[in-house]
Amino acid sequence: MPYVFHGGIYPDFQKNAARAEILKIAPQTRLRVPFLGCGVSVSNHYKKKYASAIPTIAVGDKVLQGQKIGRGEENSCSVYSPISGTVTGIGEMTLPDGRETICAEIENDFSERRVPVSESLHLKKKLSECTYSEILSLIREMGIVDVGNGNVPLAEKLELSHDRVDICILNCVEDEPYITSGESILLNSPAKVLNGMKIILKALGLRQGIIAIAENRPNIIRRVRRLLGRDRLFSIHVVNSKYPASDERLMIYALTRHEVPLGKIPQDIGVVTVGVSAAAEVYSTFVTAAPTLSRVITVAGDAISSPCQVEVPTGTSFSEIVRFAGGVREDVRSPVFIEGGPMRGFSVSTDELDRYAVSKLTTGILVMTGKDRKRNAHPVCINCGRCVSACPMLLFPNRIYKLSRDERYAEAVDEGASVCIGCGSCTYVCPAGVDVASYVLRAAEKVRAEKSKDIDYFDPYASDGAAVQTDEGGTE
């Protein structure tokens, strides 16, 4: 019997590219590498604000493949050059989620000269002999980000988990329709993922980990079970395949029946989750002492000529990736481009494909006909209650929508707007075509921006979870 949670939906998953071979895209002549590779712009239980890494190079500098070009600080993660060449510019760019970031433009010399491996970071010893500090330092230096699990730097997650957690979950569930990049890594390199988890368990001092896999992925369940054999270090838990099963809080509740309270993080209840790509990167880093310079992403959608899984250097433009996949089908006139999945992803206009580049957070690029994204021009809530049944956070999205629509944002937050995980289930099921989720998230963001004195905001990094006083006298 699969583990379940309240609410959720069953969209048309379209995971056809999951079993495809991972193709490699050669680096372009010029790459624009984003320096902001962690955090999210929508409501999330990790409320910390992240910033761009600090550039360690200047225009005109020669760089080697794997050379650090951005220094990670407390609120950022390190960035490395995916190619060797010359820095031709340092400027700003916008990520698909709307955040601004520093970026470096590097002209490829195609020599593929790599920076020498740092002997100080190479752990030339057995895993059993490695200490928590050594593993943590290596992960922090390489700037590994746990994409999809809060998009938090993995080193930060491990720091928050040290001596605090007794459950570690490998989250193998990809609930977004079309997106199968994590599944592809798991199918093509399962040993790399599991060995990465062993390193994480060693760092946390845990003797067993949980592997969560969706019930509609029997091929992955069989593959992992076959690989594990009689290994008791991991136990496989099959999760109901409805969306949004991959959300950290819902995953934890489904598997443990423990809720992550508002203003808290999973570590506060003794649990930490890790994604597939982060675990694979940990293993590669542990073996080579070198950073990961590329991302495995899904290129799919009903308007793309050749859906595929690609391994692409960070900094590669979206337009180059779409061209690699054969471009838009000839019979499609007005395609819709989406970074990420259709539920939580971000729309990108056709003339912006050259402006956007692959970052550490990119999981996929979808090319859609747009027929499923059309909504009524003047939608009006009909009080059917479908959004209430679909909400996995037990909210009343219809009430919050009306309050937010009338700009009664503080009242909307009182109704639970700040609890919203931005999954979009309410919007998906609305027969009137109301974009309910955007109104709910708008209320939470408006009140947070105004630092209302009537609403307490919690700092999940504070030891007692108490509201933090701001300079203006309010709370955040």
Coordinates of C-alpha atoms in Angstrom, one line a residue:
M1 CA 0.0 0.0 0.0
P2 CA 1.7 3.3 -1.1
Y3 CA 2.1 6.1 1.4
V4 CA -0.3 9.0 0.8
F5 CA -1.1 12.5 1.9
H6 CA -4.3 14.7 1.7
G7 CA -5.4 16.4 -1.5
G8 CA -3.3 16.5 -4.6
I9 CA -4.2 15.8 -8.2
Y10 CA -3.4 13.4 -11.0
P11 CA -2.3 15.4 -14.0
D12 CA -1.3 13.8 -17.3
F13 CA 2.3 12.9 -16.4
Q14 CA 3.7 12.2 -19.9
K15 CA 7.0 10.7 -18.7
N16 CA 7.9 9.4 -22.1
A17 CA 11.5 10.7 -22.1
A18 CA 12.4 8.9 -18.8
R19 CA 14.1 5.9 -20.4
A20 CA 15.9 7.9 -23.0
E21 CA 19.7 7.8 -23.1
I22 CA 21.3 10.9 -21.7
L23 CA 22.7 12.9 -24.6
K24 CA 25.6 15.3 -24.2
I25 CA 25.5 18.8 -25.6
A26 CA 28.9 20.2 -26.5
P27 CA 29.7 23.7 -25.0
Q28 CA 28.8 26.7 -27.1
T29 CA 31.3 29.3 -28.3
R30 CA 30.1 31.6 -25.5
L31 CA 28.5 30.7 -22.2
R32 CA 26.8 33.0 -19.7
V33 CA 27.2 31.4 -16.3
P34 CA 24.7 32.5 -13.6
F35 CA 26.1 33.2 -10.1
L36 CA 22.8 32.6 -8.3
G37 CA 22.2 28.9 -8.0
C38 CA 20.1 28.3 -4.9
G39 CA 16.8 29.4 -3.3
V40 CA 13.4 30.0 -4.7
S41 CA 11.2 33.1 -5.3
V42 CA 7.9 31.6 -4.2
S43 CA 6.6 30.8 -0.7
N44 CA 8.7 28.1 0.9
H45 CA 9.5 26.9 4.4
Y46 CA 13.2 27.8 3.8
K47 CA 12.7 31.5 4.1
K48 CA 16.3 32.4 3.9
K49 CA 17.2 34.8 1.1
Y50 CA 20.1 33.8 -1.2
A51 CA 22.4 36.0 -3.2
S52 CA 24.8 35.6 -6.1
A53 CA 28.3 34.3 -5.5
I54 CA 31.0 36.9 -5.3
P55 CA 33.1 37.0 -8.6
T56 CA 36.7 36.0 -8.2
I57 CA 37.6 36.8 -11.8
A58 CA 37.7 40.0 -14.0
V59 CA 37.1 40.8 -17.6
G60 CA 40.1 39.6 -19.7
D61 CA 41.1 36.8 -17.3
K62 CA 41.9 33.4 -18.7
V63 CA 40.1 30.6 -16.9
L64 CA 40.4 26.8 -16.8
Q65 CA 37.6 24.3 -16.9
G66 CA 36.7 23.7 -13.3
Q67 CA 38.2 26.9 -12.0
K68 CA 36.3 28.7 -9.2
I69 CA 34.9 31.9 -10.7
G70 CA 32.4 32.8 -7.9
R71 CA 33.1 32.5 -4.2
G72 CA 30.2 31.2 -2.1
E73 CA 29.4 33.0 1.1
E74 CA 26.9 32.3 3.9
N75 CA 23.9 33.1 1.7
S76 CA 25.3 31.8 -1.7
C77 CA 27.2 28.8 -3.2
S78 CA 30.4 28.6 -5.2
V79 CA 30.4 28.7 -9.0
Y80 CA 32.9 27.1 -11.3
S81 CA 33.7 27.6 -15.0
P82 CA 32.3 24.8 -17.2
I83 CA 34.8 25.6 -19.9
S84 CA 38.3 26.9 -20.5
G85 CA 38.6 30.3 -22.2
T86 CA 38.5 34.1 -21.6
V87 CA 36.2 36.1 -19.5
T88 CA 34.6 38.6 -21.9
G89 CA 32.1 40.2 -19.6
I90 CA 30.7 40.3 -16.1
G91 CA 27.2 41.7 -15.8
E92 CA 23.6 40.8 -14.7
M93 CA 20.9 38.6 -16.0
T94 CA 17.4 37.6 -15.0
L95 CA 16.6 34.0 -14.0
P96 CA 13.2 32.6 -15.2
D97 CA 11.8 33.0 -11.7
G98 CA 12.4 36.7 -11.9
R99 CA 15.4 37.0 -9.6
E100 CA 18.4 39.1 -10.7
T101 CA 21.9 37.5 -10.6
I102 CA 25.4 38.3 -11.5
C103 CA 26.7 36.4 -14.5
A104 CA 30.0 35.9 -16.3
E105 CA 30.3 35.6 -20.0
I106 CA 33.1 33.2 -21.0
E107 CA 34.5 32.7 -24.6
N108 CA 35.3 29.1 -25.2
D109 CA 38.9 28.3 -26.4
F110 CA 37.9 24.6 -26.9
S111 CA 41.2 23.4 -25.4
E112 CA 39.3 21.8 -22.4
R113 CA 42.2 22.6 -20.1
R114 CA 41.2 21.7 -16.6
V115 CA 42.3 23.2 -13.3
P116 CA 44.5 20.8 -11.3
V117 CA 42.7 18.8 -8.6
S118 CA 43.1 20.3 -5.2
E119 CA 45.1 17.9 -3.0
S120 CA 43.7 19.5 0.1
L121 CA 40.1 18.5 -0.9
H122 CA 40.9 15.0 -2.2
L123 CA 39.9 12.6 0.6
K124 CA 42.3 9.8 -0.2
K125 CA 40.9 7.5 2.5
K126 CA 38.1 5.0 3.0
L127 CA 34.6 6.4 3.7
S128 CA 34.7 4.8 7.2
E129 CA 37.7 7.0 8.0
C130 CA 36.3 10.3 6.8
T131 CA 34.9 12.7 9.4
Y132 CA 31.8 14.9 9.3
S133 CA 33.9 18.0 8.9
E134 CA 35.9 16.7 6.0
I135 CA 32.8 15.6 4.0
L136 CA 31.0 18.9 4.9
S137 CA 34.0 21.0 3.7
L138 CA 34.2 19.2 0.4
I139 CA 30.4 19.6 -0.3
R140 CA 30.5 23.3 0.7
E141 CA 33.5 24.0 -1.4
M142 CA 32.0 22.4 -4.5
G143 CA 28.7 24.4 -4.1
I144 CA 26.3 21.4 -4.4
V145 CA 22.7 22.4 -4.3
D146 CA 19.8 20.1 -3.3
V147 CA 17.6 21.0 -6.3
G148 CA 13.9 20.3 -5.8
N149 CA 14.2 19.9 -2.0
G150 CA 14.1 23.6 -1.1
N151 CA 16.9 24.4 -3.5
V152 CA 19.1 24.8 -0.5
P153 CA 22.9 24.4 -0.6
L154 CA 23.5 20.8 0.6
A155 CA 26.2 21.9 3.0
E156 CA 23.8 24.1 4.7
K157 CA 21.3 21.3 5.0
L158 CA 23.9 19.0 6.5
E159 CA 24.9 21.7 9.0
L160 CA 21.3 22.1 10.1
S161 CA 21.0 18.3 10.4
H162 CA 24.1 17.6 12.4
D163 CA 23.2 15.8 15.6
R164 CA 19.6 16.7 15.0
V165 CA 18.1 14.2 12.6
D166 CA 17.5 10.5 12.8
I167 CA 15.7 10.0 9.4
C168 CA 17.3 10.8 6.0
I169 CA 15.1 10.4 2.9
L170 CA 16.4 10.1 -0.6
N171 CA 13.6 11.8 -2.5
C172 CA 13.3 10.0 -5.9
V173 CA 9.8 11.3 -6.7
E174 CA 9.5 13.7 -9.7
D175 CA 5.9 14.8 -9.6
E176 CA 6.0 17.4 -12.4
P177 CA 4.5 16.2 -15.7
Y178 CA 7.2 15.7 -18.4
I179 CA 10.2 16.2 -16.0
T180 CA 12.3 13.1 -15.7
S181 CA 15.9 14.3 -15.3
G182 CA 16.3 12.8 -11.8
E183 CA 14.8 9.5 -12.9
S184 CA 17.2 9.4 -15.8
I185 CA 20.2 9.8 -13.5
L186 CA 18.8 7.1 -11.3
L187 CA 18.2 4.7 -14.2
N188 CA 21.6 5.4 -15.8
S189 CA 23.8 5.7 -12.7
P190 CA 21.9 4.2 -9.7
A191 CA 25.1 3.1 -8.0
K192 CA 26.4 6.7 -8.1
V193 CA 23.2 8.0 -6.4
L194 CA 23.2 5.3 -3.7
N195 CA 26.9 5.7 -3.0
G196 CA 26.3 9.4 -2.6
M197 CA 23.6 8.7 -0.1
K198 CA 26.0 6.4 1.8
I199 CA 28.4 9.4 2.1
I200 CA 25.6 11.6 3.4
L201 CA 24.5 9.0 5.9
K202 CA 28.1 8.7 7.1
A203 CA 28.4 12.4 7.5
L204 CA 25.1 12.5 9.6
G205 CA 26.1 9.4 11.6
L206 CA 23.0 7.5 10.5
R207 CA 22.9 3.7 10.0
Q208 CA 19.9 3.6 7.6
G209 CA 18.2 5.7 5.0
I210 CA 14.8 5.7 3.3
I211 CA 14.4 5.7 -0.5
A212 CA 11.1 7.2 -1.6
I213 CA 9.9 6.2 -5.1
A214 CA 6.6 6.9 -6.8
E215 CA 4.3 3.9 -7.3
N216 CA 3.9 4.7 -11.0
R217 CA 7.7 4.2 -11.6
P218 CA 7.9 0.3 -11.4
N219 CA 11.0 0.2 -13.6
I220 CA 12.9 2.4 -11.1
I221 CA 11.6 0.4 -8.1
R222 CA 12.8 -2.9 -9.7
R223 CA 16.2 -1.3 -10.7
V224 CA 16.9 0.0 -7.2
R225 CA 15.7 -3.2 -5.5
R226 CA 17.9 -5.3 -7.7
L227 CA 20.9 -3.1 -7.0
L228 CA 20.4 -3.1 -3.2
G229 CA 20.0 -6.9 -3.0
R230 CA 20.2 -7.7 0.7
D231 CA 21.8 -4.4 1.6
R232 CA 20.0 -3.3 4.8
L233 CA 21.4 0.2 4.7
F234 CA 18.3 1.4 2.8
S235 CA 14.6 0.7 2.9
I236 CA 12.4 1.4 -0.1
H237 CA 9.1 3.2 0.6
V238 CA 6.6 3.5 -2.3
V239 CA 4.7 6.8 -2.4
N240 CA 1.4 7.5 -4.1
S241 CA 2.2 9.1 -7.4
K242 CA -0.2 12.0 -7.2
Y243 CA 1.1 15.6 -7.5
P244 CA 2.8 17.3 -5.5
A245 CA 4.2 14.2 -3.8
S246 CA 7.8 15.4 -4.1
D247 CA 7.3 18.4 -1.8
E248 CA 9.4 17.9 1.3
R249 CA 6.7 18.6 3.8
L250 CA 4.2 16.3 2.1
M251 CA 6.8 13.6 1.6
I252 CA 7.8 13.7 5.3
Y253 CA 4.1 13.6 6.4
A254 CA 3.3 10.7 4.1
L255 CA 6.3 8.6 5.3
T256 CA 6.4 9.5 9.0
R257 CA 3.0 11.1 9.8
H258 CA 4.8 14.0 11.4
E259 CA 4.0 17.5 10.2
V260 CA 6.6 20.3 9.7
P261 CA 5.0 23.2 11.7
L262 CA 4.7 26.6 10.1
G263 CA 7.9 28.5 10.6
K264 CA 9.9 25.3 11.1
I265 CA 12.1 23.2 8.8
P266 CA 12.3 19.4 8.5
Q267 CA 15.4 19.2 10.7
D268 CA 13.3 20.6 13.6
I269 CA 11.4 17.3 13.6
G270 CA 14.4 15.1 13.0
V271 CA 14.2 14.6 9.3
V272 CA 16.2 15.6 6.2
T273 CA 15.5 14.9 2.6
V274 CA 18.0 14.8 -0.3
G275 CA 17.4 14.8 -4.0
V276 CA 18.8 12.4 -6.6
S277 CA 21.0 14.9 -8.4
A278 CA 22.6 16.1 -5.2
A279 CA 23.4 12.6 -4.1
A280 CA 25.0 11.8 -7.4
E281 CA 27.1 15.0 -7.2
V282 CA 28.2 14.1 -3.7
Y283 CA 29.6 10.8 -5.0
S284 CA 31.3 12.4 -8.0
T285 CA 32.8 15.0 -5.8
F286 CA 34.0 12.5 -3.2
V287 CA 35.8 10.4 -5.8
T288 CA 37.3 13.2 -8.0
A289 CA 37.5 16.3 -5.7
A290 CA 36.2 18.2 -8.7
P291 CA 33.0 20.2 -9.1
T292 CA 30.1 19.2 -11.3
L293 CA 30.0 21.5 -14.3
S294 CA 26.9 20.4 -16.0
R295 CA 23.2 19.6 -15.5
V296 CA 21.0 16.7 -16.7
I297 CA 17.8 18.3 -17.8
T298 CA 14.6 17.2 -19.6
V299 CA 13.7 18.7 -23.0
A300 CA 10.1 17.7 -23.7
G301 CA 6.6 18.9 -24.4
D302 CA 3.9 18.3 -27.1
A303 CA 5.5 20.9 -29.4
I304 CA 9.2 19.8 -29.4
S305 CA 10.5 17.7 -32.3
S306 CA 12.7 15.2 -30.4
P307 CA 12.1 14.9 -26.6
C308 CA 15.3 13.9 -24.9
Q309 CA 17.4 14.0 -21.7
V310 CA 20.5 16.0 -22.1
E311 CA 23.6 16.7 -20.1
V312 CA 24.4 20.3 -20.7
P313 CA 27.2 22.7 -19.4
T314 CA 25.9 25.4 -17.0
G315 CA 25.6 28.7 -18.9
T316 CA 24.3 27.2 -22.1
S317 CA 21.4 29.2 -23.6
F318 CA 17.9 27.8 -23.7
S319 CA 17.8 28.5 -27.5
E320 CA 20.8 26.2 -28.1
I321 CA 19.1 23.4 -26.1
V322 CA 15.8 23.7 -28.1
R323 CA 17.8 23.6 -31.3
F324 CA 19.6 20.5 -30.2
A325 CA 16.3 18.8 -29.6
G326 CA 15.2 19.5 -33.2
G327 CA 13.4 22.8 -32.5
V328 CA 9.7 23.4 -32.5
R329 CA 7.5 21.1 -34.6
E330 CA 6.6 22.6 -38.0
D331 CA 2.9 22.3 -37.4
V332 CA 3.0 24.4 -34.2
R333 CA 2.5 28.1 -34.7
S334 CA 2.6 29.7 -31.3
P335 CA 4.7 27.5 -28.9
V336 CA 4.9 28.2 -25.2
F337 CA 8.3 27.7 -23.5
I338 CA 8.5 26.8 -19.9
E339 CA 11.6 26.5 -17.6
G340 CA 10.8 23.6 -15.2
G341 CA 7.5 21.7 -15.2
P342 CA 4.1 22.9 -16.3
M343 CA 2.8 23.1 -12.8
R344 CA 5.4 25.1 -11.0
G345 CA 7.6 26.2 -13.9
F346 CA 8.1 29.7 -15.4
S347 CA 7.0 30.8 -18.8
V348 CA 9.7 32.1 -21.2
S349 CA 8.8 34.1 -24.3
T350 CA 10.3 33.0 -27.6
D351 CA 12.4 36.2 -28.0
E352 CA 13.9 35.5 -24.5
L353 CA 15.4 32.1 -25.1
D354 CA 18.8 33.5 -25.9
R355 CA 18.7 35.6 -22.7
Y356 CA 18.2 32.7 -20.3
A357 CA 20.9 30.1 -19.5
V358 CA 21.1 26.9 -17.6
S359 CA 21.8 27.3 -13.9
K360 CA 22.2 24.9 -11.0
L361 CA 18.4 25.0 -10.6
T362 CA 17.4 24.1 -14.1
T363 CA 15.6 20.7 -14.4
G364 CA 13.9 21.0 -17.7
I365 CA 12.8 23.1 -20.7
L366 CA 9.3 22.3 -22.1
V367 CA 8.0 23.4 -25.4
M368 CA 4.2 23.3 -25.4
T369 CA 1.4 24.0 -27.9
G370 CA -0.3 26.1 -25.2
K371 CA -3.7 24.5 -25.6
D372 CA -3.6 23.3 -22.0
R373 CA -2.6 26.6 -20.6
K374 CA -5.5 28.8 -21.9
R375 CA -7.7 30.3 -19.3
N376 CA -10.9 32.3 -19.3
A377 CA -10.4 36.0 -20.0
H378 CA -12.5 37.1 -17.1
P379 CA -12.7 34.2 -14.6
V380 CA -15.0 34.3 -11.6
C381 CA -15.0 31.8 -8.7
I382 CA -18.2 29.7 -8.7
N383 CA -17.6 28.3 -5.2
C384 CA -17.5 24.7 -6.3
G385 CA -15.0 23.8 -3.6
R386 CA -12.7 21.7 -5.9
C387 CA -9.7 23.7 -4.9
V388 CA -10.4 22.9 -1.2
S389 CA -10.4 19.2 -2.0
A390 CA -7.2 19.4 -4.0
C391 CA -5.2 21.6 -1.6
P392 CA -2.5 19.3 0.1
M393 CA -2.0 21.9 2.8
L394 CA -5.7 21.7 4.0
L395 CA -6.3 25.4 3.1
F396 CA -9.4 27.1 1.7
P397 CA -7.9 28.5 -1.5
N398 CA -11.3 30.0 -2.6
R399 CA -11.5 32.2 0.5
I400 CA -7.8 33.3 0.2
Y401 CA -8.3 34.1 -3.5
K402 CA -11.2 36.4 -2.8
L403 CA -9.4 38.2 0.0
S404 CA -6.3 38.6 -2.1
R405 CA -8.3 39.8 -5.1
D406 CA -9.8 42.5 -2.9
E407 CA -6.3 43.4 -1.6
R408 CA -7.1 42.3 1.9
Y409 CA -3.7 40.6 2.2
A410 CA -3.4 40.5 6.0
E411 CA -6.7 38.7 6.2
A412 CA -5.6 36.3 3.5
V413 CA -2.5 35.4 5.5
D414 CA -4.6 34.9 8.5
E415 CA -6.5 32.3 6.4
G416 CA -3.2 30.5 5.8
A417 CA -1.8 32.1 2.6
S418 CA 1.8 31.9 4.0
V419 CA 1.4 28.1 4.3
C420 CA 0.9 27.7 0.6
I421 CA 3.6 25.6 -1.2
G422 CA 2.8 27.1 -4.6
C423 CA 2.0 23.7 -6.2
G424 CA -0.8 25.1 -8.3
S425 CA -3.2 22.2 -7.7
C426 CA -6.0 24.7 -7.0
T427 CA -5.5 26.4 -10.3
Y428 CA -5.4 23.1 -12.1
V429 CA -8.8 21.9 -10.9
C430 CA -10.6 25.3 -11.1
P431 CA -13.4 24.9 -13.7
A432 CA -13.8 28.6 -13.9
G433 CA -10.2 29.1 -15.1
V434 CA -9.1 31.2 -12.0
D435 CA -5.4 31.3 -11.4
V436 CA -6.0 30.7 -7.7
A437 CA -2.4 29.9 -6.8
S438 CA -1.0 33.2 -8.0
Y439 CA -3.5 35.1 -5.8
V440 CA -2.7 33.0 -2.7
L441 CA 1.1 33.5 -3.2
R442 CA 0.6 37.2 -3.9
A443 CA -1.0 37.8 -0.6
A444 CA 1.8 36.1 1.3
E445 CA 4.5 38.0 -0.6
K446 CA 2.7 41.4 -0.2
V447 CA 2.4 41.0 3.5
R448 CA 6.0 39.8 3.8
A449 CA 7.3 42.7 1.8
E450 CA 5.4 45.2 3.9
K451 CA 6.6 43.5 7.1
S452 CA 3.1 43.9 8.6
K453 CA 3.1 44.3 12.4
D454 CA 0.0 42.2 12.7
I455 CA 1.6 39.1 11.2
D456 CA 4.4 37.1 12.8
Y457 CA 7.0 35.6 10.4
F458 CA 9.3 33.0 11.7
D459 CA 13.0 32.6 11.1
P460 CA 13.5 28.8 10.6
Y461 CA 17.2 29.3 11.3
A462 CA 16.6 30.7 14.8
S463 CA 17.0 28.1 17.5
D464 CA 13.6 28.7 19.1
G465 CA 11.7 29.5 15.9
A466 CA 10.5 32.8 17.5
A467 CA 9.5 35.8 15.4
V468 CA 12.5 38.0 14.5
Q469 CA 12.3 41.7 15.2
T470 CA 13.2 44.0 12.3
D471 CA 14.8 47.4 12.4
E472 CA 11.5 48.9 11.6
G473 CA 10.0 47.5 14.8
G474 CA 7.9 44.9 13.0
T475 CA 8.4 41.1 12.6
E476 CA 9.5 38.9 9.8

